[in-house]
Amino acid sequence: MRDNPMSIEVQRSADSVVMIVNGELDLATVPDLQRSLDEIGIEGDVIVDCAGIEFMDSTGLNLLVTRAKSMRQAGGSLRLRHVSEPVYRILKLSGLISLIEQVGPAQATPRQAAASGY
């Protein structure tokens, strides 16, 4: 196991924040993403780039779904971009895929994401 199984890069623009998440989004790493999302707040527009997420468990799923809902209620948004196969699979199997808006290709490998420029 790697020492740091997840990394988050935050890119801010005038109208949104892009969070590029790489690695594993699970019980051990969800608090890191939670802190990053808390720093942004719930009223803005956030795009979570999932191309580099290699694994996601139910705690990662819960964070994304509940944050998307709370941001929608506050007038903001949380959208997923470049949904990797592991993320797509858990969204689809859980039946929660329709609860989070996706931008860009529905599924993209990190190589496809880099090639598409999203």
CSV table of C-alpha atoms in Angstrom, one decimal:
chain,number,residue,atom,x,y,z
A,1,MET,CA,0.0,0.0,0.0
A,2,ARG,CA,1.2,3.5,-0.8
A,3,ASP,CA,1.9,6.0,2.0
A,4,ASN,CA,-0.5,8.5,0.4
A,5,PRO,CA,-3.2,6.6,-1.5
A,6,MET,CA,-4.9,9.8,-2.6
A,7,SER,CA,-3.9,13.2,-3.9
A,8,ILE,CA,-6.1,16.3,-4.6
A,9,GLU,CA,-5.2,19.1,-6.9
A,10,VAL,CA,-7.4,22.2,-6.7
A,11,GLN,CA,-7.7,24.5,-9.7
A,12,ARG,CA,-9.8,27.7,-9.3
A,13,SER,CA,-11.3,29.8,-12.0
A,14,ALA,CA,-13.7,32.7,-12.0
A,15,ASP,CA,-16.8,30.5,-12.2
A,16,SER,CA,-15.8,27.1,-10.8
A,17,VAL,CA,-13.4,25.0,-8.9
A,18,VAL,CA,-11.9,21.8,-10.4
A,19,MET,CA,-10.7,19.2,-8.0
A,20,ILE,CA,-8.5,16.6,-9.6
A,21,VAL,CA,-8.6,13.5,-7.4
A,22,ASN,CA,-6.1,10.6,-7.9
A,23,GLY,CA,-5.7,7.3,-6.1
A,24,GLU,CA,-8.2,5.7,-3.7
A,25,LEU,CA,-11.3,7.3,-2.3
A,26,ASP,CA,-12.2,5.2,0.7
A,27,LEU,CA,-12.7,5.3,4.4
A,28,ALA,CA,-9.1,6.3,5.0
A,29,THR,CA,-9.0,9.1,2.5
A,30,VAL,CA,-12.6,10.5,2.5
A,31,PRO,CA,-11.7,12.9,5.3
A,32,ASP,CA,-9.1,14.6,3.1
A,33,LEU,CA,-11.5,15.2,0.3
A,34,GLN,CA,-14.1,16.3,2.8
A,35,ARG,CA,-11.7,19.0,4.2
A,36,SER,CA,-11.0,20.2,0.6
A,37,LEU,CA,-14.7,20.4,-0.2
A,38,ASP,CA,-15.4,22.2,3.1
A,39,GLU,CA,-12.7,24.8,2.3
A,40,ILE,CA,-14.6,25.5,-1.0
A,41,GLY,CA,-18.1,25.7,0.7
A,42,ILE,CA,-21.4,24.6,-0.7
A,43,GLU,CA,-22.6,27.6,-2.7
A,44,GLY,CA,-20.0,27.4,-5.5
A,45,ASP,CA,-19.7,25.2,-8.5
A,46,VAL,CA,-17.3,22.3,-8.1
A,47,ILE,CA,-16.2,19.8,-10.7
A,48,VAL,CA,-14.5,16.6,-9.4
A,49,ASP,CA,-12.2,15.1,-12.0
A,50,CYS,CA,-12.4,11.4,-11.4
A,51,ALA,CA,-10.1,10.1,-14.2
A,52,GLY,CA,-7.4,9.2,-11.6
A,53,ILE,CA,-9.6,7.5,-9.0
A,54,GLU,CA,-8.5,3.9,-9.0
A,55,PHE,CA,-10.8,2.7,-6.3
A,56,MET,CA,-13.9,4.1,-4.5
A,57,ASP,CA,-15.9,2.5,-1.7
A,58,SER,CA,-19.3,3.4,-0.2
A,59,THR,CA,-17.8,6.1,2.0
A,60,GLY,CA,-16.5,7.9,-1.1
A,61,LEU,CA,-19.8,7.4,-2.8
A,62,ASN,CA,-21.7,8.8,0.2
A,63,LEU,CA,-19.5,11.9,0.4
A,64,LEU,CA,-20.0,12.7,-3.3
A,65,VAL,CA,-23.8,12.1,-3.2
A,66,THR,CA,-24.5,14.0,0.0
A,67,ARG,CA,-22.2,16.9,-1.0
A,68,ALA,CA,-23.9,17.1,-4.4
A,69,LYS,CA,-27.3,17.3,-2.7
A,70,SER,CA,-26.3,19.9,-0.1
A,71,MET,CA,-24.6,22.0,-2.8
A,72,ARG,CA,-27.7,21.8,-5.0
A,73,GLN,CA,-29.9,22.9,-2.1
A,74,ALA,CA,-27.6,25.9,-1.4
A,75,GLY,CA,-27.6,27.0,-5.1
A,76,GLY,CA,-24.2,25.5,-6.0
A,77,SER,CA,-23.3,22.3,-7.8
A,78,LEU,CA,-21.0,19.3,-7.6
A,79,ARG,CA,-20.4,17.6,-11.0
A,80,LEU,CA,-18.2,14.7,-11.9
A,81,ARG,CA,-15.9,14.8,-14.9
A,82,HIS,CA,-14.0,11.9,-16.5
A,83,VAL,CA,-15.6,9.3,-14.4
A,84,SER,CA,-13.2,6.4,-14.1
A,85,GLU,CA,-14.4,2.8,-14.5
A,86,PRO,CA,-14.2,2.1,-10.7
A,87,VAL,CA,-16.3,5.2,-9.9
A,88,TYR,CA,-18.8,4.5,-12.8
A,89,ARG,CA,-19.2,0.9,-11.6
A,90,ILE,CA,-20.1,1.9,-8.0
A,91,LEU,CA,-22.4,4.7,-9.1
A,92,LYS,CA,-24.2,2.3,-11.5
A,93,LEU,CA,-24.4,-0.7,-9.1
A,94,SER,CA,-25.7,1.5,-6.3
A,95,GLY,CA,-28.4,3.0,-8.5
A,96,LEU,CA,-27.1,6.5,-7.6
A,97,ILE,CA,-25.7,7.4,-11.0
A,98,SER,CA,-28.5,9.8,-11.7
A,99,LEU,CA,-28.0,11.8,-8.5
A,100,ILE,CA,-24.7,13.4,-9.6
A,101,GLU,CA,-24.4,15.3,-12.8
A,102,GLN,CA,-21.6,14.3,-15.1
A,103,VAL,CA,-19.8,16.5,-17.5
A,104,GLY,CA,-17.6,15.3,-20.3
A,105,PRO,CA,-17.4,11.7,-21.3
A,106,ALA,CA,-19.4,9.3,-19.1
A,107,GLN,CA,-16.3,7.1,-18.6
A,108,ALA,CA,-12.7,8.0,-19.4
A,109,THR,CA,-9.4,6.4,-18.6
A,110,PRO,CA,-6.7,8.8,-17.5
A,111,ARG,CA,-5.2,8.6,-21.0
A,112,GLN,CA,-8.5,9.4,-22.6
A,113,ALA,CA,-9.1,12.3,-20.2
A,114,ALA,CA,-5.6,13.8,-21.1
A,115,ALA,CA,-6.2,13.3,-24.8
A,116,SER,CA,-9.7,15.0,-24.7
A,117,GLY,CA,-8.4,18.1,-22.9
A,118,TYR,CA,-11.3,18.1,-20.4
